[in-house]
């Protein structure tokens, strides 16, 4: 019996070790990730309504397709009126900030954006500030950056068990992720009536959604099209009132 006990004890430890190794291997299982992928910096261009296909115009060859008169989608903000090459420029940047492994979670993603010469869209009301000598008044409402993201990381588990048991690699259903600028981020230019507002944002993913970014999760985050939304005619960013103002793109002179 003593021999059996001596055998049983190591066997118990062995089985325990197997279980722990299985759990560890599940948590450390690999999924394909790049060597690095940061930062993302995109230029911003205004968003126009999609043509319904019955606009009565056609683009020249070889990109021949139905076309229609351009109509901006923004109901609160627009960039300055056209000139030979415009007077507004905008960009958005996402930069990974790796933290030190272990608590507290200090990894994050910095979110920065700047758009110059932002004006009120036609029909905007309380979102309008100082008048300008040419074009519409300064836009002094809020803005919101948004994108649909698809996350593949190690912070998953069987439904109902995560947290606390979040060790399984998995791909998350597509999620909308948004970062709202402070209204004060759009600064009017009362001393210069020839230009509109400069709108800036300097925040982070965890500031927008606390706990969204965690240490050591090997997160592959696919970022779909980045949009900057305005606050609508009253300039207040709230569900159902925003409209797409600018998006990532290029300008060809």
CSV table of C-alpha atoms in Angstrom, one decimal, residues 20-246:
chain,number,residue,atom,x,y,z
A,20,UNK,CA,-1.4,22.9,-16.6
A,21,UNK,CA,0.6,22.4,-19.8
A,22,UNK,CA,-2.6,22.0,-21.8
A,23,UNK,CA,-3.9,25.3,-20.4
A,24,UNK,CA,-0.6,27.0,-21.0
A,25,UNK,CA,-0.4,25.7,-24.5
A,26,UNK,CA,-3.9,26.9,-25.2
A,27,UNK,CA,-3.0,30.4,-23.9
A,28,UNK,CA,0.2,30.5,-25.8
A,29,UNK,CA,-1.1,29.0,-29.0
A,30,UNK,CA,0.0,31.0,-32.0
A,31,UNK,CA,-1.9,32.9,-34.6
A,32,UNK,CA,-0.2,34.7,-37.5
A,33,UNK,CA,0.9,38.2,-36.6
A,34,UNK,CA,3.4,40.6,-38.3
A,35,UNK,CA,6.8,41.6,-37.0
A,36,UNK,CA,5.4,45.1,-36.4
A,37,UNK,CA,2.5,47.2,-37.6
A,38,UNK,CA,2.5,50.7,-36.2
A,39,UNK,CA,1.8,53.4,-36.8
A,40,UNK,CA,-1.1,53.9,-39.2
A,41,UNK,CA,-1.2,57.4,-40.6
A,42,UNK,CA,-3.8,58.3,-43.1
A,43,UNK,CA,-4.6,61.5,-45.0
A,44,UNK,CA,-8.2,62.7,-44.9
A,45,UNK,CA,-10.5,63.7,-47.7
A,46,UNK,CA,-14.2,64.9,-47.6
A,47,UNK,CA,-16.9,62.3,-47.9
A,48,UNK,CA,-19.4,62.7,-50.8
A,49,UNK,CA,-22.7,60.9,-51.2
A,50,UNK,CA,-22.5,57.7,-53.3
A,51,UNK,CA,-24.2,58.0,-56.7
A,52,UNK,CA,-27.4,56.0,-57.1
A,53,UNK,CA,-26.4,55.1,-60.7
A,54,UNK,CA,-29.0,57.4,-62.2
A,55,UNK,CA,-27.1,60.7,-62.0
A,56,UNK,CA,-27.3,61.4,-65.8
A,57,UNK,CA,-23.5,61.6,-66.1
A,58,UNK,CA,-20.7,59.1,-67.0
A,59,UNK,CA,-17.0,59.1,-66.0
A,60,UNK,CA,-14.5,59.0,-68.8
A,61,UNK,CA,-12.8,55.8,-69.9
A,62,UNK,CA,-11.2,53.6,-68.7
A,63,UNK,CA,-13.1,54.1,-65.4
A,64,UNK,CA,-16.4,54.5,-67.2
A,65,UNK,CA,-19.2,54.3,-64.7
A,66,UNK,CA,-22.4,56.3,-64.0
A,67,UNK,CA,-21.7,59.6,-62.1
A,68,UNK,CA,-23.7,62.4,-60.5
A,69,UNK,CA,-23.4,65.9,-59.1
A,70,UNK,CA,-21.2,66.0,-56.0
A,71,UNK,CA,-23.0,66.4,-52.7
A,72,UNK,CA,-21.1,66.4,-49.3
A,73,UNK,CA,-22.5,64.0,-46.7
A,74,UNK,CA,-21.5,66.2,-43.7
A,75,UNK,CA,-24.5,68.0,-42.1
A,76,UNK,CA,-22.5,69.9,-39.5
A,77,UNK,CA,-19.0,70.4,-40.9
A,78,UNK,CA,-17.3,70.8,-44.2
A,79,UNK,CA,-13.8,71.9,-45.3
A,80,UNK,CA,-13.3,75.3,-47.0
A,81,UNK,CA,-15.0,76.0,-50.3
A,82,UNK,CA,-13.1,74.9,-53.4
A,83,UNK,CA,-10.0,76.7,-54.6
A,84,UNK,CA,-7.4,75.5,-57.1
A,85,UNK,CA,-5.9,73.0,-54.6
A,86,UNK,CA,-8.1,73.7,-51.5
A,87,UNK,CA,-7.1,75.3,-48.2
A,88,UNK,CA,-7.7,72.5,-45.8
A,89,UNK,CA,-5.6,69.4,-44.8
A,90,UNK,CA,-6.3,66.6,-42.4
A,91,UNK,CA,-4.7,63.4,-41.1
A,92,UNK,CA,-5.3,60.7,-38.5
A,93,UNK,CA,-2.7,58.6,-36.7
A,94,UNK,CA,-3.0,55.4,-34.7
A,95,UNK,CA,0.2,54.4,-32.8
A,96,UNK,CA,0.8,51.4,-30.6
A,97,UNK,CA,2.2,52.2,-27.1
A,98,UNK,CA,3.5,48.8,-25.8
A,99,UNK,CA,3.5,48.7,-22.0
A,100,UNK,CA,5.5,46.7,-19.5
A,101,UNK,CA,4.3,43.1,-19.1
A,102,UNK,CA,2.4,42.5,-15.9
A,103,UNK,CA,-0.1,44.5,-13.9
A,104,UNK,CA,-1.1,47.2,-14.2
A,105,UNK,CA,-2.1,47.1,-17.9
A,106,UNK,CA,-0.3,50.0,-19.4
A,107,UNK,CA,-0.3,49.1,-23.1
A,108,UNK,CA,-2.4,51.5,-25.2
A,109,UNK,CA,-3.0,52.9,-28.7
A,110,UNK,CA,-2.5,56.6,-29.2
A,111,UNK,CA,-5.1,58.3,-31.4
A,112,UNK,CA,-4.3,61.7,-32.9
A,113,UNK,CA,-5.9,63.8,-35.6
A,114,UNK,CA,-5.7,67.3,-37.0
A,115,UNK,CA,-7.9,69.0,-39.6
A,116,UNK,CA,-7.5,72.6,-40.7
A,117,UNK,CA,-9.9,75.2,-42.1
A,118,UNK,CA,-13.1,73.5,-41.0
A,119,UNK,CA,-16.3,75.4,-41.8
A,120,UNK,CA,-20.0,75.0,-41.0
A,121,UNK,CA,-22.0,72.9,-43.5
A,122,UNK,CA,-25.1,74.4,-45.2
A,123,UNK,CA,-28.0,74.1,-42.7
A,124,UNK,CA,-25.8,73.9,-39.6
A,125,UNK,CA,-27.1,76.1,-36.7
A,126,UNK,CA,-25.5,76.2,-33.3
A,127,UNK,CA,-22.4,74.5,-34.6
A,128,UNK,CA,-21.3,77.8,-36.2
A,129,UNK,CA,-18.9,80.3,-34.8
A,130,UNK,CA,-17.1,83.3,-36.2
A,131,UNK,CA,-18.0,84.5,-39.7
A,132,UNK,CA,-15.4,84.5,-42.4
A,133,UNK,CA,-14.8,87.0,-45.3
A,134,UNK,CA,-15.3,84.2,-47.8
A,135,UNK,CA,-17.3,81.0,-47.4
A,136,UNK,CA,-19.2,79.7,-44.4
A,137,UNK,CA,-18.4,80.4,-40.7
A,138,UNK,CA,-16.1,78.5,-38.4
A,139,UNK,CA,-17.3,75.1,-37.3
A,140,UNK,CA,-17.2,74.9,-33.4
A,141,UNK,CA,-19.1,71.7,-32.8
A,142,UNK,CA,-17.8,68.2,-31.9
A,143,UNK,CA,-16.1,65.5,-34.0
A,144,UNK,CA,-15.8,61.8,-33.6
A,145,UNK,CA,-13.3,59.4,-35.2
A,146,UNK,CA,-14.7,55.9,-36.0
A,147,UNK,CA,-13.7,52.7,-37.7
A,148,UNK,CA,-14.9,49.1,-37.7
A,149,UNK,CA,-12.2,46.8,-36.2
A,150,UNK,CA,-11.7,43.0,-36.2
A,151,UNK,CA,-9.6,41.7,-33.3
A,152,UNK,CA,-7.7,38.4,-33.1
A,153,UNK,CA,-6.0,38.0,-29.8
A,154,UNK,CA,-5.6,35.7,-26.7
A,155,UNK,CA,-8.1,37.4,-24.5
A,156,UNK,CA,-11.1,35.0,-25.1
A,157,UNK,CA,-12.8,32.1,-23.3
A,158,UNK,CA,-15.8,29.9,-23.3
A,159,UNK,CA,-19.0,32.0,-23.1
A,160,UNK,CA,-19.6,32.8,-19.4
A,161,UNK,CA,-16.0,32.0,-18.3
A,162,UNK,CA,-14.2,35.1,-19.6
A,163,UNK,CA,-13.3,36.9,-17.4
A,164,UNK,CA,-11.6,35.5,-15.4
A,165,UNK,CA,-10.5,32.6,-17.7
A,166,UNK,CA,-9.5,34.5,-20.9
A,167,UNK,CA,-6.6,32.6,-22.4
A,168,UNK,CA,-8.0,31.3,-25.8
A,169,UNK,CA,-6.9,32.7,-29.1
A,170,UNK,CA,-9.9,33.8,-31.2
A,171,UNK,CA,-11.2,36.3,-33.7
A,172,UNK,CA,-13.9,38.7,-32.4
A,173,UNK,CA,-17.0,39.7,-34.4
A,174,UNK,CA,-16.5,43.0,-36.2
A,175,UNK,CA,-16.9,45.9,-33.7
A,176,UNK,CA,-17.5,49.6,-34.2
A,177,UNK,CA,-14.9,51.6,-32.3
A,178,UNK,CA,-15.2,55.4,-31.9
A,179,UNK,CA,-13.3,58.2,-30.2
A,180,UNK,CA,-15.1,61.5,-29.6
A,181,UNK,CA,-13.1,64.7,-29.8
A,182,UNK,CA,-13.8,67.2,-27.0
A,183,UNK,CA,-15.9,70.1,-28.4
A,184,UNK,CA,-13.0,72.3,-27.3
A,185,UNK,CA,-10.9,70.4,-29.9
A,186,UNK,CA,-12.3,72.6,-32.6
A,187,UNK,CA,-10.8,76.0,-32.0
A,188,UNK,CA,-12.3,79.0,-33.9
A,189,UNK,CA,-10.1,81.6,-35.5
A,190,UNK,CA,-11.7,85.0,-34.7
A,191,UNK,CA,-8.5,86.8,-35.4
A,192,UNK,CA,-8.3,85.6,-39.0
A,193,UNK,CA,-11.6,85.8,-41.0
A,194,UNK,CA,-10.0,84.1,-44.0
A,195,UNK,CA,-9.7,80.6,-42.4
A,196,UNK,CA,-11.9,78.3,-40.5
A,197,UNK,CA,-11.5,76.1,-37.4
A,198,UNK,CA,-8.5,73.9,-36.6
A,199,UNK,CA,-9.8,70.6,-35.1
A,200,UNK,CA,-7.4,68.4,-33.2
A,201,UNK,CA,-7.6,65.2,-31.1
A,202,UNK,CA,-5.0,63.7,-28.8
A,203,UNK,CA,-6.3,60.7,-26.9
A,204,UNK,CA,-6.1,56.9,-26.8
A,205,UNK,CA,-8.1,53.7,-27.2
A,206,UNK,CA,-8.1,53.1,-23.4
A,207,UNK,CA,-9.2,56.7,-22.7
A,208,UNK,CA,-12.2,56.1,-25.0
A,209,UNK,CA,-13.0,52.6,-23.8
A,210,UNK,CA,-11.1,51.7,-20.6
A,211,UNK,CA,-9.6,48.3,-20.7
A,212,UNK,CA,-9.8,47.9,-24.5
A,213,UNK,CA,-6.1,47.4,-24.8
A,214,UNK,CA,-4.3,44.9,-22.5
A,215,UNK,CA,-0.7,43.8,-22.1
A,216,UNK,CA,0.6,40.7,-23.7
A,217,UNK,CA,-2.5,39.7,-25.8
A,218,UNK,CA,-0.7,39.6,-29.2
A,219,UNK,CA,-3.6,41.4,-30.7
A,220,UNK,CA,-3.9,41.6,-34.5
A,221,UNK,CA,-6.3,44.5,-35.0
A,222,UNK,CA,-7.6,44.9,-38.5
A,223,UNK,CA,-8.8,48.5,-39.0
A,224,UNK,CA,-11.4,49.1,-41.7
A,225,UNK,CA,-12.0,52.6,-43.2
A,226,UNK,CA,-11.4,55.4,-40.8
A,227,UNK,CA,-14.1,58.1,-40.7
A,228,UNK,CA,-14.3,61.5,-39.0
A,229,UNK,CA,-17.9,62.2,-38.2
A,230,UNK,CA,-19.3,65.7,-37.4
A,231,UNK,CA,-21.9,66.5,-34.7
A,232,UNK,CA,-24.7,67.3,-37.2
A,233,UNK,CA,-26.5,70.7,-37.5
A,234,UNK,CA,-26.2,71.4,-33.7
A,235,UNK,CA,-22.6,70.2,-33.5
A,236,UNK,CA,-23.4,67.8,-30.6
A,237,UNK,CA,-22.0,64.3,-31.0
A,238,UNK,CA,-24.7,61.8,-30.0
A,239,UNK,CA,-26.1,58.6,-31.4
A,240,UNK,CA,-28.1,59.1,-34.5
A,241,UNK,CA,-27.1,62.7,-35.1
A,242,UNK,CA,-23.6,62.4,-36.5
A,243,UNK,CA,-22.8,62.4,-40.2
A,244,UNK,CA,-19.7,61.3,-42.1
A,245,UNK,CA,-17.5,64.4,-42.7
A,246,UNK,CA,-14.1,63.1,-43.7
